[in-house]
Coordinates of N, CA and C in Angstrom, one line a residue:
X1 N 31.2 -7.9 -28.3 CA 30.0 -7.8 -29.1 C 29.1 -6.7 -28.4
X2 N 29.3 -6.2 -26.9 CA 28.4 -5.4 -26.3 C 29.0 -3.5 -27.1
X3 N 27.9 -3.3 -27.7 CA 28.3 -1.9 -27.9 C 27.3 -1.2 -28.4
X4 N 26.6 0.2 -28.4 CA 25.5 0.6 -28.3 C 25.7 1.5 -30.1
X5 N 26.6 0.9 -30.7 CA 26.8 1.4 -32.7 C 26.0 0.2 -33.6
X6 N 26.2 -0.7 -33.1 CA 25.8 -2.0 -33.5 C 24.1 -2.8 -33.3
X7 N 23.3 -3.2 -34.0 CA 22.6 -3.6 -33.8 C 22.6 -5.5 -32.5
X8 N 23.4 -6.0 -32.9 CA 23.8 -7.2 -32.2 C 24.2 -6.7 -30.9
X9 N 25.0 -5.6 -30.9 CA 25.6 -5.3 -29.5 C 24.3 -4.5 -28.7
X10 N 23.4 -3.8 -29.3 CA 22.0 -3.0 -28.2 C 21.4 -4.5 -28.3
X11 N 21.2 -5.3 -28.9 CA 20.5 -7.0 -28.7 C 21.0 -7.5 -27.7
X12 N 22.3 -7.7 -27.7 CA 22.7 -8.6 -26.0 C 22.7 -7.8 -25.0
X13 N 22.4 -6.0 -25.1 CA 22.6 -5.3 -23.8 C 21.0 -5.1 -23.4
X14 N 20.3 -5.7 -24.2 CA 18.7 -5.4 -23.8 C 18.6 -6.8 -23.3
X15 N 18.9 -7.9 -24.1 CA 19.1 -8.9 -23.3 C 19.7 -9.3 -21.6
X16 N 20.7 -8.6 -21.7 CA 21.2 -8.7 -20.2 C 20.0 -7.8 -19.1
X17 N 19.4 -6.6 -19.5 CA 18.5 -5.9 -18.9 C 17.1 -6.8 -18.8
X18 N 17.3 -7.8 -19.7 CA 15.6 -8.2 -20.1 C 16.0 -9.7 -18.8
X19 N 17.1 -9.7 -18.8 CA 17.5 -11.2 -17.9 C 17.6 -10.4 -16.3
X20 N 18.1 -10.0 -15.4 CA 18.6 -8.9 -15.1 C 16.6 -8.6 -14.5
X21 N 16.0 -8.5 -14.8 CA 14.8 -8.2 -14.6 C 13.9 -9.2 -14.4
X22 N 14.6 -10.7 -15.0 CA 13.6 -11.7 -14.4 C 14.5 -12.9 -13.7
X23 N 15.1 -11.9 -13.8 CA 15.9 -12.8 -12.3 C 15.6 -12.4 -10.9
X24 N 15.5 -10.8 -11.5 CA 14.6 -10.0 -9.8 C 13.1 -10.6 -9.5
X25 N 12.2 -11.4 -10.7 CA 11.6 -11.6 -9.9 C 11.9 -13.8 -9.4
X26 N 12.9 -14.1 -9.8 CA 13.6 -15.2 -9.0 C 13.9 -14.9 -7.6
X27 N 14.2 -14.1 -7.3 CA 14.7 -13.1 -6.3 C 13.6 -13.1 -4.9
X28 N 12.3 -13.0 -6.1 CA 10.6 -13.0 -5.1 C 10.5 -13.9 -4.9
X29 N 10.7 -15.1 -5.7 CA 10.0 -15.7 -5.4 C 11.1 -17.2 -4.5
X30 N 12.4 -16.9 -5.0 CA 13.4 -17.5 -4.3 C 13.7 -17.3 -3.0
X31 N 14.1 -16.2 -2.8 CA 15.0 -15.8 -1.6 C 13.7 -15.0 -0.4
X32 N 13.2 -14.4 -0.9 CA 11.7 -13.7 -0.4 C 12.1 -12.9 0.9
X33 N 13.7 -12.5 1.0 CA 14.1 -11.2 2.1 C 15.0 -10.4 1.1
X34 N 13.8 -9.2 1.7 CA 14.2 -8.2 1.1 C 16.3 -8.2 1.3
X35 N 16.5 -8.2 2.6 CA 17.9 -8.1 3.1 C 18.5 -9.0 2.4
X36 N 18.5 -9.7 1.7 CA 19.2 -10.8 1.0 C 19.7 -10.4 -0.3
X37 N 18.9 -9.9 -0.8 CA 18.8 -9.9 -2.2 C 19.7 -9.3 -2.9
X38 N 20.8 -8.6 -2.1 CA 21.4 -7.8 -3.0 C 23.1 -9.1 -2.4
X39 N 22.7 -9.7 -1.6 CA 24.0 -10.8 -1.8 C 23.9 -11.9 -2.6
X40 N 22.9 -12.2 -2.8 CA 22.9 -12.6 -4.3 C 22.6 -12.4 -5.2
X41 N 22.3 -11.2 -5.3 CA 22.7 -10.2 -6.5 C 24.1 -10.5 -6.6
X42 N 25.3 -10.2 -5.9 CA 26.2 -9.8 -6.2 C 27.0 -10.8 -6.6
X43 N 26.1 -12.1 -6.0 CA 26.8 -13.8 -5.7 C 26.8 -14.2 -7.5
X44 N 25.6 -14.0 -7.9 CA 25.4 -14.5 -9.6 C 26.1 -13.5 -10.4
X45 N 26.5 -12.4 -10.4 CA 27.1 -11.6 -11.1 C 28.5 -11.8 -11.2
X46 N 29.2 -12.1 -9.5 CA 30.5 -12.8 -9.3 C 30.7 -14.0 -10.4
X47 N 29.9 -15.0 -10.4 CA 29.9 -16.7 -10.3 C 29.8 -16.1 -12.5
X48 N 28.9 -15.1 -12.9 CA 29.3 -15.0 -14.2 C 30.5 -14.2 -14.5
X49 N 31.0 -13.7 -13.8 CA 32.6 -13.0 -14.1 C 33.2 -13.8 -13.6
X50 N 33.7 -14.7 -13.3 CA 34.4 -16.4 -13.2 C 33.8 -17.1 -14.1
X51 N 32.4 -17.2 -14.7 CA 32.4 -17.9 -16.0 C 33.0 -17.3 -17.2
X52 N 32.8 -16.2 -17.4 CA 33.3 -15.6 -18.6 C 35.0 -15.5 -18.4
X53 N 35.4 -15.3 -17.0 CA 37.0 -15.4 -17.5 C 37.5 -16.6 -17.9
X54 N 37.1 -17.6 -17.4 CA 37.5 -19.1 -17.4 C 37.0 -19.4 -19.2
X55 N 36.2 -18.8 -19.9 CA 35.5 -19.1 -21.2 C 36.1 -18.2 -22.0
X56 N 36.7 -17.1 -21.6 CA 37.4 -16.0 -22.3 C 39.0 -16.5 -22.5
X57 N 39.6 -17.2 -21.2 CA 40.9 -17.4 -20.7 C 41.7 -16.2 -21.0
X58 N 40.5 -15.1 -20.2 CA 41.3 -13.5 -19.7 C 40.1 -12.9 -19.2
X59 N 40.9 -11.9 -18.6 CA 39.9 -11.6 -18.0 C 39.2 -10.5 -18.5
X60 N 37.6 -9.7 -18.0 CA 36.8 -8.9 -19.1 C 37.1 -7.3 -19.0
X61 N 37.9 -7.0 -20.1 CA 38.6 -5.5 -19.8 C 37.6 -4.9 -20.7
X62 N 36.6 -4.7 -21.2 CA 35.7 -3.8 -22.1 C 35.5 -3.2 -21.6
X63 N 34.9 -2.1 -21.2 CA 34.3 -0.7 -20.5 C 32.5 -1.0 -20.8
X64 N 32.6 -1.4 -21.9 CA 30.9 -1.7 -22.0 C 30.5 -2.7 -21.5
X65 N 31.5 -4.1 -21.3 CA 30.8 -5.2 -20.6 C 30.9 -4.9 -19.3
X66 N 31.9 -3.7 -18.4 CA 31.4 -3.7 -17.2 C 30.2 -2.3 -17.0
X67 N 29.8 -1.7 -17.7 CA 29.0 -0.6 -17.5 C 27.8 -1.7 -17.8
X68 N 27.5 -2.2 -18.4 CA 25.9 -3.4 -18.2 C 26.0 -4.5 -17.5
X69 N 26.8 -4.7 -17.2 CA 26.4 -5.5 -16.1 C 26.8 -4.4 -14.6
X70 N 27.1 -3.6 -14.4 CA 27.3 -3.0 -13.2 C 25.3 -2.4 -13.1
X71 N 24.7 -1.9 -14.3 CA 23.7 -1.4 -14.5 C 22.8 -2.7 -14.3
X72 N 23.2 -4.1 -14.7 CA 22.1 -4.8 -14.5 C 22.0 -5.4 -13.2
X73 N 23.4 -5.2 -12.5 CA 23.5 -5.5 -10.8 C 22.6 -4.8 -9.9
X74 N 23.0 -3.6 -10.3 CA 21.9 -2.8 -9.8 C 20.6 -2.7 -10.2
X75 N 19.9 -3.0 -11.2 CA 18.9 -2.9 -11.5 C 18.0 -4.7 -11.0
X76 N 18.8 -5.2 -11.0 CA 18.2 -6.7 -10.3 C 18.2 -6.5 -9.0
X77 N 18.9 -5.9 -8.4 CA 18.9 -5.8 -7.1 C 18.0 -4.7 -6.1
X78 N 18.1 -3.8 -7.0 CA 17.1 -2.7 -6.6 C 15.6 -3.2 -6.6
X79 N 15.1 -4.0 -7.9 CA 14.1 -4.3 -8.4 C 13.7 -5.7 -7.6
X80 N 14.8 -6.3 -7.3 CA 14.3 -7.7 -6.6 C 13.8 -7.1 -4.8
X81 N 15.0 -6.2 -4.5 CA 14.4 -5.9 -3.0 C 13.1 -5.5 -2.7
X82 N 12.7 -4.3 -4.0 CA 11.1 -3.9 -3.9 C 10.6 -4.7 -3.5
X83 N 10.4 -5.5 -4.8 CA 9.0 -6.8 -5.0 C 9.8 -7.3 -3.2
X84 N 10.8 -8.3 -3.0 CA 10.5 -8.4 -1.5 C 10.4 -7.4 -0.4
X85 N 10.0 -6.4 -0.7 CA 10.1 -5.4 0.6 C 8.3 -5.7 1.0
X86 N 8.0 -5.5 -0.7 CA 6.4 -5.5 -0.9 C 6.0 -6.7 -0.4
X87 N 6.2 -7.4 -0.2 CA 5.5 -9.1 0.4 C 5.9 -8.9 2.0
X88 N 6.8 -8.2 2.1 CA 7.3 -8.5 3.7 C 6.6 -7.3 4.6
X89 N 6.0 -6.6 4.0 CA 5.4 -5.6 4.3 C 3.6 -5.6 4.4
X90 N 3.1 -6.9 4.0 CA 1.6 -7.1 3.8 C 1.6 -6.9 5.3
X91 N 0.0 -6.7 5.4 CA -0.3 -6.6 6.9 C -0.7 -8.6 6.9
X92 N -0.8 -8.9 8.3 CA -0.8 -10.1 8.8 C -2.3 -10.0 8.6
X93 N -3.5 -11.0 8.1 CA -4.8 -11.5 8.6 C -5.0 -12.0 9.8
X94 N -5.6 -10.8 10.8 CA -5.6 -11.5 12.2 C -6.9 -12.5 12.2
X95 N -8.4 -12.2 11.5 CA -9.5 -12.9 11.6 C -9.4 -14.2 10.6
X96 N -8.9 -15.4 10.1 CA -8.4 -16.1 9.1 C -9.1 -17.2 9.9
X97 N -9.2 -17.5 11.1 CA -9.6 -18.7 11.2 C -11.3 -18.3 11.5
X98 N -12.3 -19.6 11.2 CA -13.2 -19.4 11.7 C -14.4 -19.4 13.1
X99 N -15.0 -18.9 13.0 CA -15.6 -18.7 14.4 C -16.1 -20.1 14.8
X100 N -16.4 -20.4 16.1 CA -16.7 -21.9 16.7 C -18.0 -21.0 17.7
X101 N -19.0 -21.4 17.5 CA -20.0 -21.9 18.0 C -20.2 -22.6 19.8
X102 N -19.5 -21.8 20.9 CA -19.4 -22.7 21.7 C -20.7 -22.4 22.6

């Protein structure tokens, strides 16, 4: 069904990009190292290429279903490390506690 002549086929390939992009931020708010993020990236994309062969009973020889999801691997992955690069990168609040009166 993935194919970029068809209206249904640009619907599940925007889909995968629209999922794919809020999984990166699962990504922030799950895993929250930057260094992580691209092993499971790779771990959920594995674990759905074992769902779809096992639901296909073959395995996925399209050229379009590996060109969107190779593009949404990377685009989750790229996008998930940002956002945790960006949190792991805040400066630390050194003054946070308050002053005492001695």
């Amino acid at each position: 069904i993935l194919g970029f002549s068809t209206p249904p086929g640009r619907l599940s390939m925007m889909a995968f990009i629209l999922n794919a992009l809020t999984c990166a931020l699962g990504l922030l708010y799950f895993i929250r190292r930057g260094k992580q993020c691209l092993d499971f990236t790779v771990t959920v994309h594995f674990f759905h290429l074992l769902g779809c062969w096992v639901y296909n009973s073959r395995f996925p020889s399209a050229l379009t279903w590996w060109l969107v999801h190779i593009v949404c691997t990377a685009l989750m992955a790229a996008i998930g490390e940002y956002l945790c690069m960006r949190i792991e990168l805040r400066e630390i609040p050194l003054n946070s506690a308050p002053k005492s009166s001695v």
